Amino acid sequence: MTSPPMIVAAFSTKPYDREFLEAAAAGTGIEWRWFESRLDAATVRLAEGATAVNCFVNDALDAAVLEHLHRLGVGLVTLRCAGFNQVDLPTAARLGLPVVRVPEYSPHAVAEHTVGLVLMLDRRLHKAFNRVREGNFSLDGLLGFDLHGRTVGVVGTGKIGRRFAEIMLGFGCRVLAHDPQADAALTARGVHFVPLDTLLAESHIVSLHCPLMPATHHLIDAASIARMKPGVMLVNTSRGGLVDTRAVIAALKTGQIGNLGLDVYEEEGDLFFEDKSNTIIGDDVFSRLLTFPNVVVTAHQAFFTRNALEAIAAQTVRNLVHFERGEPLEAVVKA
Ligand code: NAD
């Protein structure tokens, strides 16, 4: 007699998620229920009958949704991402609902995308691309600077920040880092761990790679921007809430911030991962950002490599199979 399939309600899924998850789950007996919609109070009932849910960065796993999942008999929350700021962990713990994630899939993907944003902004590649296609071969306004010799500040030297720091060392940059846990291996390679204020004051490029937590919410605000070098390049591929967007817009207007690269945005949940090209964007703060010639925004795509999607799917399926077999769970997120 074959055992019944394990039903997994997977939210915020796109065709590419389904392709990689289905391939990874082949032969495991997992039965997917695919939902394009985000998990929130309005959609949580779709998880009825599921043993586990599978979620992404903008699903709203707040107290009400977790309690509803618990009432439906859902026994496990699996995340297809490393970040877990979208989950009310104390409530999950109180309900005895384990939350597992994919702590590491490809730090290279995010670090390399961050470098892409740095180069794009520095050399104005976003403008050059359009110009050349329109037969405009003028260089006016495209003047950049050598990365070699510049000071790069890395805030958070975990898996991604460490990789980004290593790449920037390869460009010949002076690399400063700030992290509560200094990394001896990075120090040995020439990275200088310094207090945040020193990093902000001395860096030509500041790149954020720390998690979003209450302590890091709006880490970059008007006061911290004022401590930066005039004309600094700020890059955030971590989480939108690290940056006070209104303060950044004010600093772009004065030139205090000279270049801004974002892959994440505080209110991205209402925008990113969807085709809004025929929609009027209601978010005036976001729309203002897009008017600056020295701002490049990508829509949370830093993780988006084939390698990363394979690794995310493999770890997600491992997490589900361990749960189904009653084996110890890897990658449990602790409150
Ligand atoms: P990680 O846990 O390996 O590293 C985070 C580091 O930040 C740790 O070393 C920690 O000590 C440090 N840190 C904590 N508080 C800090 C503070 N106040 N100041 C400075 N450093 C602090 O995480 P990771 O895998 O390197 O991911 C980093 C961030 O990137 C996470 O926020 C994650 O959500 C985000 N991320 C984004 C994407 C994307 O597609 N844009 C993809 C994956 C991860």
Short mmCIF file of C-alpha atoms and ligand atoms in Angstrom, two decimals:
data_model
loop_
_atom_site.label_atom_id
_atom_site.label_comp_id
_atom_site.label_asym_id
_atom_site.label_seq_id
_atom_site.Cartn_x
_atom_site.Cartn_y
_atom_site.Cartn_z
CA MET A 1 0.00 0.00 0.00
CA THR A 2 1.39 3.40 -0.95
CA SER A 3 1.29 6.20 1.61
CA PRO A 4 -0.88 9.24 0.78
CA PRO A 5 0.92 12.14 -0.89
CA MET A 6 2.16 15.02 1.19
CA ILE A 7 0.17 18.03 0.03
CA VAL A 8 2.10 21.29 -0.09
CA ALA A 9 0.35 24.60 -0.78
CA ALA A 10 2.94 26.76 -2.52
CA PHE A 11 2.19 30.50 -2.61
CA SER A 12 3.62 33.32 -4.74
CA THR A 13 4.75 30.80 -7.31
CA LYS A 14 5.74 31.57 -10.88
CA PRO A 15 6.30 29.07 -13.68
CA TYR A 16 10.03 29.06 -12.94
CA ASP A 17 9.41 28.13 -9.28
CA ARG A 18 7.15 25.26 -10.31
CA GLU A 19 9.64 23.97 -12.86
CA PHE A 20 12.51 23.74 -10.36
CA LEU A 21 10.41 22.48 -7.42
CA GLU A 22 8.71 19.80 -9.51
CA ALA A 23 12.07 18.57 -10.78
CA ALA A 24 13.52 18.45 -7.25
CA ALA A 25 10.47 16.66 -5.84
CA ALA A 26 10.31 13.94 -8.50
CA GLY A 27 9.75 10.57 -6.80
CA THR A 28 9.16 11.99 -3.31
CA GLY A 29 5.36 11.75 -3.28
CA ILE A 30 4.97 15.48 -2.71
CA GLU A 31 1.79 16.82 -4.31
CA TRP A 32 1.97 20.54 -5.00
CA ARG A 33 -0.97 22.92 -4.94
CA TRP A 34 0.31 25.91 -6.90
CA PHE A 35 -0.96 29.39 -6.09
CA GLU A 36 0.19 32.54 -7.83
CA SER A 37 -1.32 34.71 -5.13
CA ARG A 38 0.58 35.81 -2.09
CA LEU A 39 -0.23 34.16 1.22
CA ASP A 40 -2.12 36.62 3.39
CA ALA A 41 -5.33 36.84 5.41
CA ALA A 42 -7.44 36.76 2.23
CA THR A 43 -5.75 33.70 0.66
CA VAL A 44 -4.82 31.59 3.69
CA ARG A 45 -7.94 29.39 3.30
CA LEU A 46 -6.34 28.01 0.10
CA ALA A 47 -4.02 26.01 2.37
CA GLU A 48 -6.91 23.82 3.54
CA GLY A 49 -5.94 20.16 3.34
CA ALA A 50 -2.22 20.89 3.05
CA THR A 51 0.39 19.40 5.36
CA ALA A 52 2.80 22.24 4.69
CA VAL A 53 2.90 25.65 3.03
CA ASN A 54 5.72 26.96 0.91
CA CYS A 55 6.23 30.72 0.85
CA PHE A 56 8.43 33.48 -0.52
CA VAL A 57 9.75 36.88 0.53
CA ASN A 58 6.54 38.92 0.34
CA ASP A 59 4.07 36.42 1.80
CA ALA A 60 2.56 37.86 4.97
CA LEU A 61 3.07 35.24 7.67
CA ASP A 62 1.70 37.43 10.44
CA ALA A 63 0.01 36.22 13.63
CA ALA A 64 -3.49 35.97 12.10
CA VAL A 65 -2.28 34.00 9.08
CA LEU A 66 -0.16 31.63 11.20
CA GLU A 67 -3.07 31.00 13.57
CA HIS A 68 -5.33 30.28 10.59
CA LEU A 69 -2.76 27.86 9.12
CA HIS A 70 -2.54 26.14 12.49
CA ARG A 71 -6.34 25.79 12.66
CA LEU A 72 -6.31 24.27 9.16
CA GLY A 73 -3.87 21.62 10.41
CA VAL A 74 -0.85 22.86 8.48
CA GLY A 75 2.19 21.50 10.32
CA LEU A 76 5.14 23.18 8.61
CA VAL A 77 6.05 26.51 7.01
CA THR A 78 8.78 26.25 4.42
CA LEU A 79 10.37 29.36 2.95
CA ARG A 80 11.93 29.46 -0.51
CA CYS A 81 14.32 32.16 0.68
CA ALA A 82 16.99 32.96 3.24
CA GLY A 83 15.32 36.01 4.82
CA PHE A 84 12.53 35.42 7.36
CA ASN A 85 11.49 38.95 8.34
CA GLN A 86 8.06 38.22 6.81
CA VAL A 87 7.28 35.65 9.53
CA ASP A 88 5.96 36.40 13.02
CA LEU A 89 8.35 33.95 14.65
CA PRO A 90 7.12 34.31 18.27
CA THR A 91 3.61 33.38 17.11
CA ALA A 92 4.92 30.42 15.10
CA ALA A 93 6.85 29.23 18.18
CA ARG A 94 3.79 29.63 20.40
CA LEU A 95 1.75 27.52 17.98
CA GLY A 96 4.49 24.89 17.71
CA LEU A 97 4.59 25.53 13.97
CA PRO A 98 8.14 24.99 12.70
CA VAL A 99 9.47 27.43 10.10
CA VAL A 100 12.28 26.25 7.85
CA ARG A 101 14.12 28.24 5.22
CA VAL A 102 16.89 27.96 2.66
CA PRO A 103 19.73 29.61 4.55
CA GLU A 104 22.24 29.37 1.72
CA TYR A 105 21.57 28.81 -1.94
CA SER A 106 23.93 30.99 -3.87
CA PRO A 107 25.67 33.83 -2.11
CA HIS A 108 27.44 34.27 -5.46
CA ALA A 109 24.16 35.15 -7.20
CA VAL A 110 23.41 38.07 -4.87
CA ALA A 111 27.01 39.27 -4.51
CA GLU A 112 27.52 39.22 -8.28
CA HIS A 113 24.28 41.11 -8.90
CA THR A 114 25.43 43.72 -6.38
CA VAL A 115 28.65 44.16 -8.37
CA GLY A 116 26.49 44.48 -11.48
CA LEU A 117 24.61 47.39 -9.90
CA VAL A 118 27.88 49.05 -8.85
CA LEU A 119 29.31 48.84 -12.37
CA MET A 120 26.06 49.89 -13.98
CA LEU A 121 25.81 53.02 -11.85
CA ASP A 122 29.49 53.89 -12.01
CA ARG A 123 29.79 53.58 -15.80
CA ARG A 124 26.20 54.65 -16.54
CA LEU A 125 25.61 51.44 -18.46
CA HIS A 126 21.84 51.87 -18.18
CA LYS A 127 22.13 55.13 -20.13
CA ALA A 128 24.79 53.87 -22.53
CA PHE A 129 22.67 50.88 -23.53
CA ASN A 130 19.73 53.07 -24.57
CA ARG A 131 21.87 55.76 -26.15
CA VAL A 132 23.77 53.46 -28.49
CA ARG A 133 20.58 51.76 -29.61
CA GLU A 134 19.21 55.18 -30.56
CA GLY A 135 22.29 56.06 -32.57
CA ASN A 136 23.61 58.46 -29.91
CA PHE A 137 27.30 57.74 -29.50
CA SER A 138 28.11 60.77 -27.34
CA LEU A 139 29.92 60.16 -24.05
CA ASP A 140 28.63 63.28 -22.30
CA GLY A 141 27.20 62.36 -18.91
CA LEU A 142 28.69 58.85 -18.87
CA LEU A 143 31.87 59.73 -16.96
CA GLY A 144 32.65 57.14 -14.29
CA PHE A 145 35.49 56.44 -11.87
CA ASP A 146 37.93 53.57 -11.48
CA LEU A 147 36.82 51.10 -8.83
CA HIS A 148 40.50 50.34 -8.26
CA GLY A 149 41.61 52.36 -5.26
CA ARG A 150 38.07 53.28 -4.12
CA THR A 151 36.91 52.50 -0.59
CA VAL A 152 33.97 50.10 -0.39
CA GLY A 153 32.01 49.67 2.85
CA VAL A 154 30.29 46.32 3.38
CA VAL A 155 27.60 46.33 6.08
CA GLY A 156 27.17 42.69 7.12
CA THR A 157 29.80 40.13 6.16
CA GLY A 158 27.76 36.94 6.29
CA LYS A 159 27.57 34.64 3.31
CA ILE A 160 26.71 37.32 0.74
CA GLY A 161 28.61 40.30 2.17
CA ARG A 162 31.76 38.18 2.48
CA ARG A 163 31.58 37.17 -1.17
CA PHE A 164 30.91 40.76 -2.25
CA ALA A 165 33.91 41.93 -0.18
CA GLU A 166 36.14 39.32 -1.82
CA ILE A 167 35.07 40.40 -5.31
CA MET A 168 35.70 44.06 -4.51
CA LEU A 169 39.17 43.19 -3.18
CA GLY A 170 39.75 41.67 -6.61
CA PHE A 171 38.94 45.04 -8.21
CA GLY A 172 41.70 46.58 -6.10
CA CYS A 173 39.34 48.38 -3.73
CA ARG A 174 40.07 49.17 -0.10
CA VAL A 175 37.35 47.23 1.70
CA LEU A 176 35.92 48.29 5.05
CA ALA A 177 33.40 46.09 6.82
CA HIS A 178 31.04 46.36 9.72
CA ASP A 179 29.53 43.30 11.39
CA PRO A 180 28.99 42.36 15.05
CA GLN A 181 30.95 39.20 14.19
CA ALA A 182 34.28 40.19 12.61
CA ASP A 183 35.50 37.56 10.14
CA ALA A 184 39.16 36.62 10.74
CA ALA A 185 39.52 35.09 7.27
CA LEU A 186 38.39 38.36 5.66
CA THR A 187 40.71 40.36 7.91
CA ALA A 188 43.58 38.12 6.79
CA ARG A 189 42.71 38.97 3.20
CA GLY A 190 42.92 42.68 3.88
CA VAL A 191 39.37 43.68 4.86
CA HIS A 192 39.29 46.19 7.73
CA PHE A 193 36.50 45.75 10.30
CA VAL A 194 35.50 49.18 11.61
CA PRO A 195 32.59 50.77 13.51
CA LEU A 196 29.62 51.65 11.30
CA ASP A 197 30.25 55.39 11.58
CA THR A 198 33.82 54.98 10.32
CA LEU A 199 32.60 52.84 7.43
CA LEU A 200 29.98 55.43 6.50
CA ALA A 201 32.43 58.33 6.74
CA GLU A 202 35.20 56.73 4.67
CA SER A 203 33.43 54.71 1.96
CA HIS A 204 32.83 55.84 -1.62
CA ILE A 205 30.46 52.89 -2.01
CA VAL A 206 28.28 51.52 0.81
CA SER A 207 26.65 48.14 0.23
CA LEU A 208 24.11 46.59 2.62
CA HIS A 209 24.20 42.85 3.38
CA CYS A 210 22.83 42.59 6.93
CA PRO A 211 19.42 41.12 7.76
CA LEU A 212 16.31 43.20 8.38
CA MET A 213 15.46 43.06 12.09
CA PRO A 214 13.98 45.62 14.48
CA ALA A 215 17.55 46.75 15.24
CA THR A 216 18.42 47.31 11.58
CA HIS A 217 15.13 48.85 10.40
CA HIS A 218 16.04 52.16 8.70
CA LEU A 219 19.72 51.61 9.48
CA ILE A 220 20.19 54.05 6.63
CA ASP A 221 18.23 57.17 7.56
CA ALA A 222 18.79 60.92 7.35
CA ALA A 223 21.33 60.84 10.21
CA SER A 224 23.43 57.99 8.80
CA ILE A 225 23.29 59.47 5.28
CA ALA A 226 24.62 62.76 6.69
CA ARG A 227 27.67 60.86 7.97
CA MET A 228 28.49 59.51 4.49
CA LYS A 229 30.85 61.03 1.95
CA PRO A 230 29.12 63.58 -0.32
CA GLY A 231 28.23 61.84 -3.58
CA VAL A 232 28.40 58.35 -2.04
CA MET A 233 27.08 55.34 -3.95
CA LEU A 234 24.56 53.39 -1.84
CA VAL A 235 23.59 49.86 -2.85
CA ASN A 236 20.96 47.71 -1.16
CA THR A 237 20.44 44.12 -2.28
CA SER A 238 19.46 42.95 1.21
CA ARG A 239 16.01 44.04 2.40
CA GLY A 240 14.10 47.22 1.63
CA GLY A 241 13.34 48.09 5.24
CA LEU A 242 17.03 48.74 5.95
CA VAL A 243 16.68 52.03 4.11
CA ASP A 244 14.42 55.00 4.81
CA THR A 245 13.43 55.68 1.21
CA ARG A 246 12.17 59.20 1.86
CA ALA A 247 15.50 60.16 3.46
CA VAL A 248 17.32 58.69 0.48
CA ILE A 249 15.21 60.72 -1.95
CA ALA A 250 15.99 63.89 -0.02
CA ALA A 251 19.71 63.04 -0.20
CA LEU A 252 19.52 62.30 -3.93
CA LYS A 253 18.01 65.76 -4.44
CA THR A 254 20.92 67.47 -2.65
CA GLY A 255 23.58 65.23 -4.23
CA GLN A 256 24.65 63.81 -0.85
CA ILE A 257 23.85 60.44 -2.41
CA GLY A 258 25.44 60.42 -5.85
CA ASN A 259 24.30 56.98 -6.99
CA LEU A 260 21.69 54.56 -5.71
CA GLY A 261 21.30 50.90 -6.61
CA LEU A 262 18.37 48.96 -5.20
CA ASP A 263 17.25 45.39 -5.66
CA VAL A 264 14.82 45.65 -2.76
CA TYR A 265 12.37 48.31 -1.66
CA GLU A 266 10.45 48.85 1.59
CA GLU A 267 7.04 48.56 -0.07
CA GLU A 268 8.03 46.09 -2.78
CA GLY A 269 5.28 43.64 -1.78
CA ASP A 270 2.73 45.57 -3.83
CA LEU A 271 4.97 45.88 -6.89
CA PHE A 272 7.70 43.35 -7.40
CA PHE A 273 7.49 40.03 -9.21
CA GLU A 274 4.47 41.24 -11.25
CA ASP A 275 4.11 42.81 -14.69
CA LYS A 276 2.70 46.26 -13.89
CA SER A 277 3.58 47.79 -17.25
CA ASN A 278 -0.08 48.54 -18.02
CA THR A 279 -0.91 49.74 -14.52
CA ILE A 280 -0.72 53.18 -12.96
CA ILE A 281 1.79 52.89 -10.12
CA GLY A 282 0.15 54.31 -7.01
CA ASP A 283 3.34 54.48 -4.93
CA ASP A 284 4.58 58.06 -5.35
CA VAL A 285 7.76 57.44 -3.34
CA PHE A 286 8.78 54.60 -5.63
CA SER A 287 7.81 56.57 -8.72
CA ARG A 288 9.96 59.50 -7.57
CA LEU A 289 12.95 57.16 -7.21
CA LEU A 290 12.60 56.13 -10.83
CA THR A 291 12.89 59.74 -12.03
CA PHE A 292 16.54 60.09 -10.97
CA PRO A 293 19.13 59.42 -13.68
CA ASN A 294 21.57 58.10 -11.06
CA VAL A 295 19.20 55.48 -9.61
CA VAL A 296 18.98 51.90 -10.83
CA VAL A 297 16.30 49.60 -9.44
CA THR A 298 15.99 45.90 -10.13
CA ALA A 299 12.94 44.06 -8.85
CA HIS A 300 14.39 41.64 -6.27
CA GLN A 301 16.23 39.63 -8.89
CA ALA A 302 19.65 39.34 -7.24
CA PHE A 303 19.00 35.72 -6.26
CA PHE A 304 17.67 34.82 -9.69
CA THR A 305 20.17 32.42 -11.23
CA ARG A 306 19.63 28.86 -12.40
CA ASN A 307 22.11 27.69 -9.75
CA ALA A 308 20.19 29.44 -7.01
CA LEU A 309 16.78 28.13 -8.11
CA GLU A 310 18.13 24.57 -8.21
CA ALA A 311 19.59 24.93 -4.73
CA ILE A 312 16.42 26.55 -3.33
CA ALA A 313 14.27 23.74 -4.73
CA ALA A 314 16.61 21.02 -3.47
CA GLN A 315 16.73 22.40 0.10
CA THR A 316 12.96 23.03 0.12
CA VAL A 317 12.23 19.45 -0.88
CA ARG A 318 14.77 18.16 1.68
CA ASN A 319 13.00 20.20 4.36
CA LEU A 320 9.62 18.74 3.37
CA VAL A 321 10.85 15.16 3.19
CA HIS A 322 12.52 15.39 6.62
CA PHE A 323 9.27 16.66 8.08
CA GLU A 324 7.22 13.93 6.47
CA ARG A 325 9.58 11.24 7.75
CA GLY A 326 9.69 12.75 11.23
CA GLU A 327 13.43 13.32 10.89
CA PRO A 328 15.23 16.29 12.50
CA LEU A 329 14.61 19.45 10.48
CA GLU A 330 17.52 21.35 8.95
CA ALA A 331 17.43 25.11 8.67
CA VAL A 332 14.81 25.80 11.34
CA VAL A 333 14.32 29.52 11.92
CA LYS A 334 14.41 30.30 15.64
CA ALA A 335 12.31 33.08 17.20
P1 NAD B 1 23.87 35.98 6.71
O1 NAD B 1 23.00 35.64 7.85
O2 NAD B 1 24.84 34.95 6.20
O3 NAD B 1 24.72 37.30 7.03
C1 NAD B 1 24.19 38.43 7.65
C2 NAD B 1 25.32 39.11 8.39
O4 NAD B 1 24.82 40.36 8.88
C3 NAD B 1 25.85 38.31 9.59
O5 NAD B 1 27.25 38.19 9.50
C4 NAD B 1 25.43 39.17 10.79
O6 NAD B 1 26.36 39.09 11.87
C5 NAD B 1 25.42 40.54 10.15
N1 NAD B 1 24.69 41.55 10.91
C6 NAD B 1 23.64 41.38 11.76
N2 NAD B 1 23.28 42.57 12.27
C7 NAD B 1 24.11 43.51 11.74
C8 NAD B 1 24.25 44.91 11.88
N3 NAD B 1 23.44 45.61 12.70
N4 NAD B 1 25.20 45.54 11.19
C9 NAD B 1 26.03 44.85 10.37
N5 NAD B 1 25.96 43.51 10.20
C10 NAD B 1 25.01 42.86 10.87
O7 NAD B 1 22.90 36.47 5.53
P2 NAD B 1 23.16 36.44 3.97
O8 NAD B 1 22.76 35.12 3.41
O9 NAD B 1 24.53 36.98 3.69
O10 NAD B 1 22.04 37.48 3.49
C11 NAD B 1 22.20 38.86 3.73
C12 NAD B 1 20.92 39.59 3.35
O11 NAD B 1 20.65 39.43 1.95
C13 NAD B 1 19.66 39.08 4.09
O12 NAD B 1 18.92 40.21 4.52
C14 NAD B 1 18.86 38.41 3.02
O13 NAD B 1 17.49 38.54 3.28
C15 NAD B 1 19.27 39.20 1.78
N6 NAD B 1 19.08 38.46 0.53
C16 NAD B 1 18.66 39.13 -0.57
C17 NAD B 1 18.46 38.44 -1.76
C18 NAD B 1 18.02 39.13 -3.03
O14 NAD B 1 17.61 38.45 -3.98
N7 NAD B 1 18.09 40.44 -3.12
C19 NAD B 1 18.70 37.06 -1.80
C20 NAD B 1 19.18 36.43 -0.65
C21 NAD B 1 19.36 37.13 0.51
#
